[in-house]
Short mmCIF file of C-alpha atoms in Angstrom, two decimals:
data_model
loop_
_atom_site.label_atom_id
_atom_site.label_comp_id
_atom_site.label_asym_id
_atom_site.label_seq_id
_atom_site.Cartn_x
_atom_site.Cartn_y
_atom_site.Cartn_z
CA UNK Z 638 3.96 -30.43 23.76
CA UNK Z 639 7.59 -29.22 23.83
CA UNK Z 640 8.12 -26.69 20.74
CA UNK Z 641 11.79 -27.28 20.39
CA UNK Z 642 10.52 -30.53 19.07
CA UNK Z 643 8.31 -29.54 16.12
CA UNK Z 644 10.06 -28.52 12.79
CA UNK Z 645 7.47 -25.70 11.85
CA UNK Z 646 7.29 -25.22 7.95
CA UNK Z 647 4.47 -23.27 7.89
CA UNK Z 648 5.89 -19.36 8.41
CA UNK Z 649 3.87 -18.22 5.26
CA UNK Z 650 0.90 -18.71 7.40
CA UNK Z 651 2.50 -16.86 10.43
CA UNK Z 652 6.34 -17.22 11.54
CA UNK Z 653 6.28 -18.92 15.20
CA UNK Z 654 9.72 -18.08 16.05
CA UNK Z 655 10.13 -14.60 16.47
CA UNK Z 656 13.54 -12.36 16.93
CA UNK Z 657 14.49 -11.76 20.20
CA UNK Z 658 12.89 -8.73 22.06
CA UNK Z 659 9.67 -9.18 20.14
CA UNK Z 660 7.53 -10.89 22.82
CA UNK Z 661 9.59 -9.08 25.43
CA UNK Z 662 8.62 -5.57 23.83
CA UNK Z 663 4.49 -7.10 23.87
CA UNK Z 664 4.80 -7.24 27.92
CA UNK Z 665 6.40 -4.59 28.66
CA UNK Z 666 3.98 -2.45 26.18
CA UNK Z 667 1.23 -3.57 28.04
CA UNK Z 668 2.62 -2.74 31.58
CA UNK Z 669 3.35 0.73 30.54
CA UNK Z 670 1.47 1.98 27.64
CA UNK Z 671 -1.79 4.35 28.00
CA UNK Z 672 -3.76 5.64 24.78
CA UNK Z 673 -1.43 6.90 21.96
CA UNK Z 674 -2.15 10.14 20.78
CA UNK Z 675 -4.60 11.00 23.22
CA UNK Z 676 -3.52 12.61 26.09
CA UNK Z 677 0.07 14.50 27.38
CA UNK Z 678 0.86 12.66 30.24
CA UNK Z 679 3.81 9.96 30.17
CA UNK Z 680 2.43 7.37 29.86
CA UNK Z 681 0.12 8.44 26.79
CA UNK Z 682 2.75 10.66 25.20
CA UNK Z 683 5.46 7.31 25.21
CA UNK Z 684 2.94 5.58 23.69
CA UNK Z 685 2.71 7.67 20.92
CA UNK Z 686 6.66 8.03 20.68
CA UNK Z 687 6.43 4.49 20.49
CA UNK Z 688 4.07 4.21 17.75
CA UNK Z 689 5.75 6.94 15.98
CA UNK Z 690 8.94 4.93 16.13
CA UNK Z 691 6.91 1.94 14.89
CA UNK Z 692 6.17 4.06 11.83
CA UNK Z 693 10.03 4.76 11.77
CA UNK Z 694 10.87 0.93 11.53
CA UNK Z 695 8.89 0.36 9.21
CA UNK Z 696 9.12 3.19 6.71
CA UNK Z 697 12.82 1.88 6.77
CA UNK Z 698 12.53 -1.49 6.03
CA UNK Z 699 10.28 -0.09 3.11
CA UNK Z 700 12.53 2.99 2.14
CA UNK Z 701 9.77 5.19 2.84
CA UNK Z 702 11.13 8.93 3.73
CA UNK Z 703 8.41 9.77 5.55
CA UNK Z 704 7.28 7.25 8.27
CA UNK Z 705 3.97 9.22 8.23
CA UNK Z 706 3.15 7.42 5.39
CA UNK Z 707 2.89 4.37 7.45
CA UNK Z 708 -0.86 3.71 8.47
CA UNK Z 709 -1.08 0.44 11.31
CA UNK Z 710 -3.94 -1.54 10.80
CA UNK Z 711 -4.94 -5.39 12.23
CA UNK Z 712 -3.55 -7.07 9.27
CA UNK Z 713 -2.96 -6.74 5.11
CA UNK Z 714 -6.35 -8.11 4.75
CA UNK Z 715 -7.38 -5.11 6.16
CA UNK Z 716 -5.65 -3.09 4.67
CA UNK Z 717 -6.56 -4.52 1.04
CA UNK Z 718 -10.06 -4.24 2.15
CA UNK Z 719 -9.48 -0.19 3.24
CA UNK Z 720 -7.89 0.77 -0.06
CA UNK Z 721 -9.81 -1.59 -2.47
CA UNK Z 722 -13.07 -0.37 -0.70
CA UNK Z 723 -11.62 2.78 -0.64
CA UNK Z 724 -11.03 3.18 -4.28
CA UNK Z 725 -12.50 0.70 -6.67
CA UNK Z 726 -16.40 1.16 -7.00
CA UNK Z 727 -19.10 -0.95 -9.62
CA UNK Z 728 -18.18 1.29 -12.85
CA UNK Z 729 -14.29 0.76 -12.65
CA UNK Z 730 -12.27 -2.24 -14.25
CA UNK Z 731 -10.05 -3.61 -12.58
CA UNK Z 732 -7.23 -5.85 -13.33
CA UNK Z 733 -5.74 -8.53 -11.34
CA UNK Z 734 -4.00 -11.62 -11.52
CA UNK Z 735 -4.87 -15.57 -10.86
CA UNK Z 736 -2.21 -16.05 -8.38
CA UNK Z 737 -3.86 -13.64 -5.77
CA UNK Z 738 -5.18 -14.55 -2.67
CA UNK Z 739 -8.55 -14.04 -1.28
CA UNK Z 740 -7.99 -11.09 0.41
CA UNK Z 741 -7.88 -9.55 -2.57
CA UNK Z 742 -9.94 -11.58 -4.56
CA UNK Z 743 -13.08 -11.24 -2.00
CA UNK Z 744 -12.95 -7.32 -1.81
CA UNK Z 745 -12.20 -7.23 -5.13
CA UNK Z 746 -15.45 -9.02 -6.12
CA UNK Z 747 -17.70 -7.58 -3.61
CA UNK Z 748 -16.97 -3.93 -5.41
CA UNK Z 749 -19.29 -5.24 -8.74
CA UNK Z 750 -16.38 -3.87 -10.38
CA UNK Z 751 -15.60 -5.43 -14.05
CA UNK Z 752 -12.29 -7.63 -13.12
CA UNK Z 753 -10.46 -9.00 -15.53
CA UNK Z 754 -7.49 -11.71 -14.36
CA UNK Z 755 -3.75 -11.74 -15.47
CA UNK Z 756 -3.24 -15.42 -17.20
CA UNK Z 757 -0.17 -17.66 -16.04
CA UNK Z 758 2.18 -19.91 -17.59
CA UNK Z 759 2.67 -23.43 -16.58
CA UNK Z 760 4.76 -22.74 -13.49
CA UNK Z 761 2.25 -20.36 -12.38
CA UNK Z 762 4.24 -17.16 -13.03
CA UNK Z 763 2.54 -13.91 -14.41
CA UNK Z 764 2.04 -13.32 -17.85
CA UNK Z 765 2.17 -9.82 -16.92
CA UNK Z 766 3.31 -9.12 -21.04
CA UNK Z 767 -0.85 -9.29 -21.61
CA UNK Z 768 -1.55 -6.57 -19.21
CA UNK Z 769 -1.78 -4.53 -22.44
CA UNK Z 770 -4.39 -7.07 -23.87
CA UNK Z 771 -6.91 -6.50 -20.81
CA UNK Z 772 -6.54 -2.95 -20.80
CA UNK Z 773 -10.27 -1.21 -20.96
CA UNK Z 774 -11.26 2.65 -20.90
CA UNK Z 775 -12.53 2.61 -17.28
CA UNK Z 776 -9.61 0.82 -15.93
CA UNK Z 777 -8.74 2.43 -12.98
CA UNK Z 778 -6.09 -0.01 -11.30
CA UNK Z 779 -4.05 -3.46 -11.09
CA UNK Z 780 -4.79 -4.86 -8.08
CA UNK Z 781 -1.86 -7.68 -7.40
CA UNK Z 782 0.50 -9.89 -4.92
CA UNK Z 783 4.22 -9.12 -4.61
CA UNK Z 784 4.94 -13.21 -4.47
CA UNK Z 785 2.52 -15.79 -4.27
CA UNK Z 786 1.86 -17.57 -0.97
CA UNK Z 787 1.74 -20.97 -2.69
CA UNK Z 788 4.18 -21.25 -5.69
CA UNK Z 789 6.72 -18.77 -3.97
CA UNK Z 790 7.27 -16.90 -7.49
CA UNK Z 791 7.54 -13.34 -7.41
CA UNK Z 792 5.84 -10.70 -9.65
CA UNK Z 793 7.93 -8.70 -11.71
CA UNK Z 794 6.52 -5.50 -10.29
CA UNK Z 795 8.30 -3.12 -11.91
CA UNK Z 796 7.02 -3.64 -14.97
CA UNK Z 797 3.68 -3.43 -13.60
CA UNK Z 798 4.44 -0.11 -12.35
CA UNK Z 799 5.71 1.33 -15.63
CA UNK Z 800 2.70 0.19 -16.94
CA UNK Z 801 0.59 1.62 -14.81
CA UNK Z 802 2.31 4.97 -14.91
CA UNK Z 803 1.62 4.92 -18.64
CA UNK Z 804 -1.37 4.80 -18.31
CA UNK Z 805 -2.38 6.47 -15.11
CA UNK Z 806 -3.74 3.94 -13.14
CA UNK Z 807 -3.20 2.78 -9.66
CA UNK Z 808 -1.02 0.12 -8.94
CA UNK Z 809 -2.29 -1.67 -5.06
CA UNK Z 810 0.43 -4.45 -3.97
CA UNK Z 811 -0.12 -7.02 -1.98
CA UNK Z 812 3.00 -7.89 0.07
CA UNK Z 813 2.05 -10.45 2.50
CA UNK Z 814 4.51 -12.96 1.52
CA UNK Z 815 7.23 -10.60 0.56
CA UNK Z 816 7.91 -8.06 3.33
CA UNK Z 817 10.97 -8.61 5.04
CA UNK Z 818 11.61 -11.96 2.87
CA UNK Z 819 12.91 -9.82 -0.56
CA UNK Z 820 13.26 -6.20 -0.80
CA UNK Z 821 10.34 -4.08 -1.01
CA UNK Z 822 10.76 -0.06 -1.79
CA UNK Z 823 7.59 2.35 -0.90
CA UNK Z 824 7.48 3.88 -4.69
CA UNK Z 825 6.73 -0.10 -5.87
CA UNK Z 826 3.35 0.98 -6.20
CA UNK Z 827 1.02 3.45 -5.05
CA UNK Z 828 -0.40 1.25 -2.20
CA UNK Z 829 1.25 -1.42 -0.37
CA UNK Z 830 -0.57 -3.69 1.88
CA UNK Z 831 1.59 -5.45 4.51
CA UNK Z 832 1.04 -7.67 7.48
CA UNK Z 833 3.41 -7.72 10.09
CA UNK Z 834 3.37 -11.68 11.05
CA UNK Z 835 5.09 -13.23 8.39
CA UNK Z 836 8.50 -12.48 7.03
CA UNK Z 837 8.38 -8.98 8.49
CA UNK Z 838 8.31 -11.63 12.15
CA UNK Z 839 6.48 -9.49 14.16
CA UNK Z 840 2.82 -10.52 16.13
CA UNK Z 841 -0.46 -11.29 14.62
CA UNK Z 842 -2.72 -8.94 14.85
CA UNK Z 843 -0.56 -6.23 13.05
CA UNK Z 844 -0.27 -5.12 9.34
CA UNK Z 845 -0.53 -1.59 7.30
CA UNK Z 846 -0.42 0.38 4.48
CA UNK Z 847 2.18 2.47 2.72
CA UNK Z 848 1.08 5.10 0.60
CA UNK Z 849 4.17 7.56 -0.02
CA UNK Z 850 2.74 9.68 -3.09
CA UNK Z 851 -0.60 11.71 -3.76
CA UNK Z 852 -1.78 9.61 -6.84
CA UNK Z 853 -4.99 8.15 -5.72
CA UNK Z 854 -4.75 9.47 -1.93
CA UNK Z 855 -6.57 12.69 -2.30
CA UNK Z 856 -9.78 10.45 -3.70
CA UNK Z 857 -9.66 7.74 -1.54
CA UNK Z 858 -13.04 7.39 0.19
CA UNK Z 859 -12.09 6.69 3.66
CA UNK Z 860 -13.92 3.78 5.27
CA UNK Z 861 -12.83 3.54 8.92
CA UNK Z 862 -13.92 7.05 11.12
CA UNK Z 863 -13.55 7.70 14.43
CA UNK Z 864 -11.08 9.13 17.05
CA UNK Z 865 -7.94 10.57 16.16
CA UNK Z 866 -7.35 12.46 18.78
CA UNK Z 867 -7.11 16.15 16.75
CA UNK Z 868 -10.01 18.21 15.12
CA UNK Z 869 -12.34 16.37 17.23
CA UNK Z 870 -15.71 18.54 16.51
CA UNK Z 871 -15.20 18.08 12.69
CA UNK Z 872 -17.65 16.11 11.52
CA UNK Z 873 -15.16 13.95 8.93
CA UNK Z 874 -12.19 11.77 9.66
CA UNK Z 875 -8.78 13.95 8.83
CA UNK Z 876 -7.66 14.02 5.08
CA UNK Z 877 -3.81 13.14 5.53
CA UNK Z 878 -1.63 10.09 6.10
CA UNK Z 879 -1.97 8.17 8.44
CA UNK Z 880 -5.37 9.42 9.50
CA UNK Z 881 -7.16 8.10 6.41
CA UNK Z 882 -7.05 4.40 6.81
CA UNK Z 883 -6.38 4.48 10.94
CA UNK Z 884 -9.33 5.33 13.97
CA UNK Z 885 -9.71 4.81 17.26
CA UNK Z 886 -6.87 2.99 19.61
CA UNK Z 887 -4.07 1.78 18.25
CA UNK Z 888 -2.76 -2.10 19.15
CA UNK Z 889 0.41 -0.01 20.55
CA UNK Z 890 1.79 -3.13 22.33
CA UNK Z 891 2.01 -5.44 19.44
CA UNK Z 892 2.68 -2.54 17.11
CA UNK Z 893 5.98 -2.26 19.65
CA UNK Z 894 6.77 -5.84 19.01
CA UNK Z 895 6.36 -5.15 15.55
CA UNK Z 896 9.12 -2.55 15.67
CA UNK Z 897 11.51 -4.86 17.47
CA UNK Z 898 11.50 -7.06 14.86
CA UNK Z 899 11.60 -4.48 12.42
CA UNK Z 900 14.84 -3.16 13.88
CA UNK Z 901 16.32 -6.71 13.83
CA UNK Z 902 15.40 -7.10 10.26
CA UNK Z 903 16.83 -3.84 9.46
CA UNK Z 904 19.73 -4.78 11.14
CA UNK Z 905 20.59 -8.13 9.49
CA UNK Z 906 19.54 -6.50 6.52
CA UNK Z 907 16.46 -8.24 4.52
CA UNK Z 908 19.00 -9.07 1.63
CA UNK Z 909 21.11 -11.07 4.01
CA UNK Z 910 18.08 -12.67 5.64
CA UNK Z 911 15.98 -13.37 1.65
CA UNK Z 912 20.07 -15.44 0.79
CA UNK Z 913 19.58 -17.54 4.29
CA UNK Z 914 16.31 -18.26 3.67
CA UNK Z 915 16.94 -19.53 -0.05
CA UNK Z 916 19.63 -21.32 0.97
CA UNK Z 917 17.03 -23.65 3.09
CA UNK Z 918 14.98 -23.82 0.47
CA UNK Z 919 17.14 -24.51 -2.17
CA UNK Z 920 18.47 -27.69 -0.18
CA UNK Z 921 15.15 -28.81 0.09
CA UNK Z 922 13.92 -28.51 -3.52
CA UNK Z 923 17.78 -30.28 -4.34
CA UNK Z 924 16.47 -32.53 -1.75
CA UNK Z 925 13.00 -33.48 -3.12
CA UNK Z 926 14.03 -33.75 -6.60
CA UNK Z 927 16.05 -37.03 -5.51
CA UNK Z 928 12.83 -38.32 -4.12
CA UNK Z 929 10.29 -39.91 -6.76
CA UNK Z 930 6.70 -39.41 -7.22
CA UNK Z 931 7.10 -35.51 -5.99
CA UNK Z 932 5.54 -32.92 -8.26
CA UNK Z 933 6.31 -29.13 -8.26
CA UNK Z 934 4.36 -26.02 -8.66
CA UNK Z 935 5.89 -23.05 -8.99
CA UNK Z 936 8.95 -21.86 -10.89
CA UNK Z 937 11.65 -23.41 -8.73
CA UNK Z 938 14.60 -22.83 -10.60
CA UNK Z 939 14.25 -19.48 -10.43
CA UNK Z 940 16.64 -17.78 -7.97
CA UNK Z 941 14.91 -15.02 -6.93
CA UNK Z 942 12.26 -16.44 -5.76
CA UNK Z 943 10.12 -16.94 -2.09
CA UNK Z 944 11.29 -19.77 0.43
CA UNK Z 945 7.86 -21.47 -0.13
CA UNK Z 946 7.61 -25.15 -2.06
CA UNK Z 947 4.26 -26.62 -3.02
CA UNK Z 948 4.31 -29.86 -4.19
CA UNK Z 949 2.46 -33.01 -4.04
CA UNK Z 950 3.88 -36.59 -3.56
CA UNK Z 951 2.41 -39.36 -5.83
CA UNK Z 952 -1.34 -39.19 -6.19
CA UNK Z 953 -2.00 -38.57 -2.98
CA UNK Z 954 -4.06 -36.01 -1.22
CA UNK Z 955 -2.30 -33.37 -0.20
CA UNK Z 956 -3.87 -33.30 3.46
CA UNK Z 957 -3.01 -36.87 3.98
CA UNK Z 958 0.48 -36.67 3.42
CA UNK Z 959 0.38 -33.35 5.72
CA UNK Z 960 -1.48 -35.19 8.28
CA UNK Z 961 1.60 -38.09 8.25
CA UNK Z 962 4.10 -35.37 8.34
CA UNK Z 963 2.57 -33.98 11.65
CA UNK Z 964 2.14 -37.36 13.11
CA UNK Z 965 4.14 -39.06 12.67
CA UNK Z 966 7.64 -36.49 12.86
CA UNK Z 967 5.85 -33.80 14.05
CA UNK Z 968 6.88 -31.41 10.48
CA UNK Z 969 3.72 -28.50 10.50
CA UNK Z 970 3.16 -27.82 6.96
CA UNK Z 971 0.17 -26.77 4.93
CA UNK Z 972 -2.40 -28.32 3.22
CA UNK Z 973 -5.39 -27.24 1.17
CA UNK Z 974 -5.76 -24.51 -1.15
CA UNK Z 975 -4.00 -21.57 0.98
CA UNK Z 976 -6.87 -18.92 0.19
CA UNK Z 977 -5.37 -19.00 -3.53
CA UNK Z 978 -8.85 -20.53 -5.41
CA UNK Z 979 -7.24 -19.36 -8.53
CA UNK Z 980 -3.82 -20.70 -8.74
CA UNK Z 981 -5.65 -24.48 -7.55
CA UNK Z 982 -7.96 -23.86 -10.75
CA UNK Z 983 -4.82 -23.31 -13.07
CA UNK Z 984 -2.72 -26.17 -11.61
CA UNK Z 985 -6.06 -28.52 -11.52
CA UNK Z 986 -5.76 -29.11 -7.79
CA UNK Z 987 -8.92 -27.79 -6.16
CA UNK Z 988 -9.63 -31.53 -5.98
CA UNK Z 989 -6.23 -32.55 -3.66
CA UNK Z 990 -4.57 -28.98 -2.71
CA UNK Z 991 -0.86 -29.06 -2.34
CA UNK Z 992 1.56 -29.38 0.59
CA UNK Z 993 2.98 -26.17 1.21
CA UNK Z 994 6.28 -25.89 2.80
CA UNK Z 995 7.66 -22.48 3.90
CA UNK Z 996 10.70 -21.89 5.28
CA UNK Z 997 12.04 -18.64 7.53
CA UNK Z 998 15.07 -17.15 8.55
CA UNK Z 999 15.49 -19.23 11.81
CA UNK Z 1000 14.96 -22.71 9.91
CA UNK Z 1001 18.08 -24.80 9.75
CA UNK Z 1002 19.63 -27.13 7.31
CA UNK Z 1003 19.54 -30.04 9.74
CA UNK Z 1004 15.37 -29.49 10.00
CA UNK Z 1005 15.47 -30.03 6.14
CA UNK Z 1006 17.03 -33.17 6.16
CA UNK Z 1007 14.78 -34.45 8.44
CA UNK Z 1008 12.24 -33.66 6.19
CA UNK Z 1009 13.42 -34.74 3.31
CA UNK Z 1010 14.31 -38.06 4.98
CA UNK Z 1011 10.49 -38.43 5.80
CA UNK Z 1012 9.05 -37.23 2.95
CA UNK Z 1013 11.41 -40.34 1.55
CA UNK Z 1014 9.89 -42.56 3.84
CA UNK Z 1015 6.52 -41.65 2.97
CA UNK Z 1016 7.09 -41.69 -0.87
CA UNK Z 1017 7.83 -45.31 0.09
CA UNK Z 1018 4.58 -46.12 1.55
CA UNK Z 1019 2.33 -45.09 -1.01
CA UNK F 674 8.94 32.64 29.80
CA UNK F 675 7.85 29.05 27.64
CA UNK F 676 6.28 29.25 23.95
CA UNK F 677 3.49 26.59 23.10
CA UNK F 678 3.41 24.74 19.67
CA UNK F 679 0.23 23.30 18.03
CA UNK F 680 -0.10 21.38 15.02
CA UNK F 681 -2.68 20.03 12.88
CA UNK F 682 -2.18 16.51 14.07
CA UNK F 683 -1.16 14.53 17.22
CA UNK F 684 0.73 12.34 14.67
CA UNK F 685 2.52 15.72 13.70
CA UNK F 686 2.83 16.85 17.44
CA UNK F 687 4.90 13.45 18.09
CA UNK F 688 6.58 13.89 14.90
CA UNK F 689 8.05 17.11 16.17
CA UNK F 690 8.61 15.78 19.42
CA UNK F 691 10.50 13.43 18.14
CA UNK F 692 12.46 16.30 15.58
CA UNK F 693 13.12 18.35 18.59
CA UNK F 694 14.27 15.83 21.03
CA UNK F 695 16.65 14.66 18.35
CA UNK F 696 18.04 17.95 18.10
CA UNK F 697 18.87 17.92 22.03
CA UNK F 698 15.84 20.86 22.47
CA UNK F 699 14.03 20.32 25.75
CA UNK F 700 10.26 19.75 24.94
CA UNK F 701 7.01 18.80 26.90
CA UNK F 702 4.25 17.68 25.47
CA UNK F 703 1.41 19.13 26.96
CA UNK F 704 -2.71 19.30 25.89
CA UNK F 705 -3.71 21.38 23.32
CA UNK F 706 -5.22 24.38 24.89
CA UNK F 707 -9.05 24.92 24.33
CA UNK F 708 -8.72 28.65 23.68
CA UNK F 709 -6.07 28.05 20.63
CA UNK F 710 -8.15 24.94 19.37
CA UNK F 711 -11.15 22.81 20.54
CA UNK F 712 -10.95 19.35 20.66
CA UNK F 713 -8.78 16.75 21.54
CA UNK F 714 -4.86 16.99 21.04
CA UNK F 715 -1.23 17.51 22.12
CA UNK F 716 0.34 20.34 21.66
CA UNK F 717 4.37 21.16 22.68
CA UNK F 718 5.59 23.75 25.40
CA UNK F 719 9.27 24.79 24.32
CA UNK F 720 11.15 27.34 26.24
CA UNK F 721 12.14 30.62 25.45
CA UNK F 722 15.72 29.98 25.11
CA UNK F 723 15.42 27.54 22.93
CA UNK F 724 12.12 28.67 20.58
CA UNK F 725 14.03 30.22 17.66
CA UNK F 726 16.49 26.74 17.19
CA UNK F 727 13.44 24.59 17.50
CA UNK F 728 10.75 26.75 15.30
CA UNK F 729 13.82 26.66 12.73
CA UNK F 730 14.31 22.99 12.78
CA UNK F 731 10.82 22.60 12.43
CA UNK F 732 10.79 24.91 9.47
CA UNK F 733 13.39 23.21 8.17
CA UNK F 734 11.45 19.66 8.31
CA UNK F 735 8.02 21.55 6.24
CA UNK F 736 6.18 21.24 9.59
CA UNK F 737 3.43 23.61 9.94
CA UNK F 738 2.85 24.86 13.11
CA UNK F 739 1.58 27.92 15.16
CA UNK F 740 3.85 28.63 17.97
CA UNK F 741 1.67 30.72 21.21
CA UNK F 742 2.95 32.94 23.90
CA UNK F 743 1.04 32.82 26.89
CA UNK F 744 0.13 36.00 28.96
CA UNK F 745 -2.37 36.22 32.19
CA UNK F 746 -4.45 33.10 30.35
CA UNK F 747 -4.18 35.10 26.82
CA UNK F 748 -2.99 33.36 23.98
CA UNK F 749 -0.26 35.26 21.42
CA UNK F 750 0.51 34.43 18.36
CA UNK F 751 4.04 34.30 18.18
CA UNK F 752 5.04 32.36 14.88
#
């Protein structure tokens, strides 16, 4: 199937189009790279450089000072399950929120920890004003997304983090949705969990962890051991950053690709790149709102917001109307419940799921209207 | 004569690298040598011309190092 032909709305899943150099950087990684941090030899010592410089990127794009402070792992579910696992055991509280996704929900249950879930309002933001109201003695942390990956409305984080601070617990953010979409600063919270695949563009495969300050680091029980390539007859995995949530080889060659489309972000700036993005998606919620029998979920006339839009057209199941979309004009969106069991409970959709459209920087405003023209034509059939 | 830097790290060993080369200070990375520390690792072989410049850039970043001189297969502390 020629690509060029598919309108692909589904970049909160993974973005398909990537900035140029990414792929590129993947190749040539693997035609040149030996074991990072392993041995002094070129070809092992420019693969370090090269994940050093990966660090770099990133701890950029996240106004980290210290790129150190940048652990790689496969993905954010991994690293939500390294610091949840890491720091949350049965006696602790925890709080959370009902817009999260089950890589946090899933890690945060399997810990037998008390939980106790943020409430929404009715366009699924955070009522993050009763974080007071679940607050317990042996509440160690708020566990919680940056933006949700199905209603596109962003957490108002800062508060979170001022609460937090009050009250000395650890604040864990989930920014799968939200890195390299809106910006994201390394003192948000104590750990951030990123992938690399979605807005941040880079391959699957990659993600990390941010942890610039102490709180929380120096307890952490670490989960992955292995090699590291230093101290090697010590019987326990290194106590510092990065060490602490990375062993054994590193996925150097996507981790490259990950920094070339690190340095494009930080090039075209993420602010610049979140106001082309809404513009898409602001045209297509203008769009939809002309069409009948579409529903929202999600605060959509808020500004700051994600370029995601969730909605459902008549009474229709959602996977149906996805299914038509694909087939019949070849539009890849999502359908389902998008790992958010939550969110589907509060909005009373576990029954149909939504259609989840997500838009990224390299979408145009001509693959919108041919969208909205057959999400017209199929609001015409039902 | 060259000087050898080790570190606690390989992640700090490339960090320096990285440090020194930035500063225009020649610098091979080299393996960490068994008599300093056992194990795995990198270590950094800077020569003597330029040892004070990069030991004080390295200072400078709160790296902690221990910088070796080498003599008939005898390692110095230097720094």
């Amino acid at each position: 199937m020629d690509k060029t032909q598919i309108i692909y709305f589904d970049n909160s899943a993974t973005t398909v189009q990537k900035p140029p150099g990414v792929a590129e950087a993947i190749v040539q990684g693997m035609e040149r790279f030996g074991n990072a941090g392993r041995s002094f030899y070129s070809l092992a010592s420019d693969a370090s450089m090269e994940l050093y410089l990966a660090r770099e990127e990133v701890a950029r794009l996240f106004g980290a000072e210290e790129p150190l402070h940048v652990a790689f792992t496969s993905s954010a579910t991994e690293s939500l399950n390294l610091v949840i696992y890491g720091l949350i055991s049965q006696t602790d509280h925890v709080i959370t929120t009902k817009c999260e996704h089950n890589s946090v929900l899933r890690p945060l249950y399997n810990t037998g920890a008390d939980l106790s879930f943020l409430d929404l309002d009715h366009t699924g933001r955070i009522l993050r004003e009763n974080l007071h109201l679940l607050l317990k003695e042996n509440t160690k942390a708020v566990v919680c997304t940056h933006g949700s990956n199905l209603t596109g409305n962003i957490t108002d984080v800062e508060a979170m983090k001022i609460f937090c601070d009050k009250h000395g617990l650890l604040l864990i953010l989930d920014i799968s949705q939200t890195g390299g979409s809106i910006p994201v600063d390394a003192a948000m919270a104590d750990f951030i969990c990123f992938t690399g695949h979605k807005g941040m563009m880079g391959p699957q495969g990659t993600g990390g962890i941010v942890c610039s300050g102490s709180k929380g680091q120096d307890a952490i029980k670490i989960i992955k051991t292995g090699g590291s390539g230093s101290n090697s007859f010590d019987r326990i995995q290194p106590r510092a950053m990065p060490d602490i949530f990375e062993a054994g080889t590193h996925n150097v060659h996507s981790l490259s690709g990950l920094k070339k489309a690190c340095e494009y972000i930080n090039r075209e700036t993420v602010a610049s790149i979140h106001m082309q993005e809404m513009e898409v998606t602001r045209k297509f919620i203008d769009g939809l709102k002309e069409i009948r029998s579409i529903t929202f979920y999600g605060d959509i006339e808020e500004t700051f917001r994600l370029p995601i839009v969730a909605i459902n057209v008549g009474e229709e199941a959602s996977e149906d109307i996805a299914f038509r979309l694909w087939d019949e004009y070849k539009i890849a969106t999502r359908s389902g419940t998008h790992c958010a069991p939550l969110l589907h409970k509060h909005f009373e959709t576990q029954g149909r799921g939504m259609i989840r459209f997500s838009f990224s920087h390299f979408n145009t405003r001509e693959e919108i209207d041919t969208a909205l023209e057959a999400i017209g034509e199929i609001s015409c059939t039902i | 004569m060259h000087y050898i830097i080790t570190f606690q790290n390989t992640n700090l060993a490339i960090k320096s690298e990285r440090i020194l080369l930035g500063e225009e200070i020649e610098v091979t990375v080299m393996p960490l040598p068994q008599k300093i520390r056992a194990g795995c690792g990198i270590a950094l072989r800077v020569c003597s011309d330029a040892i004070s410049v990069a030991l004080e850039r390295l200072d400078q970043s709160d790296i902690e190092y221990e910088a070796y001189t080498k003599t008939d297969n005898q390692f110095e502390r230097y720094k």
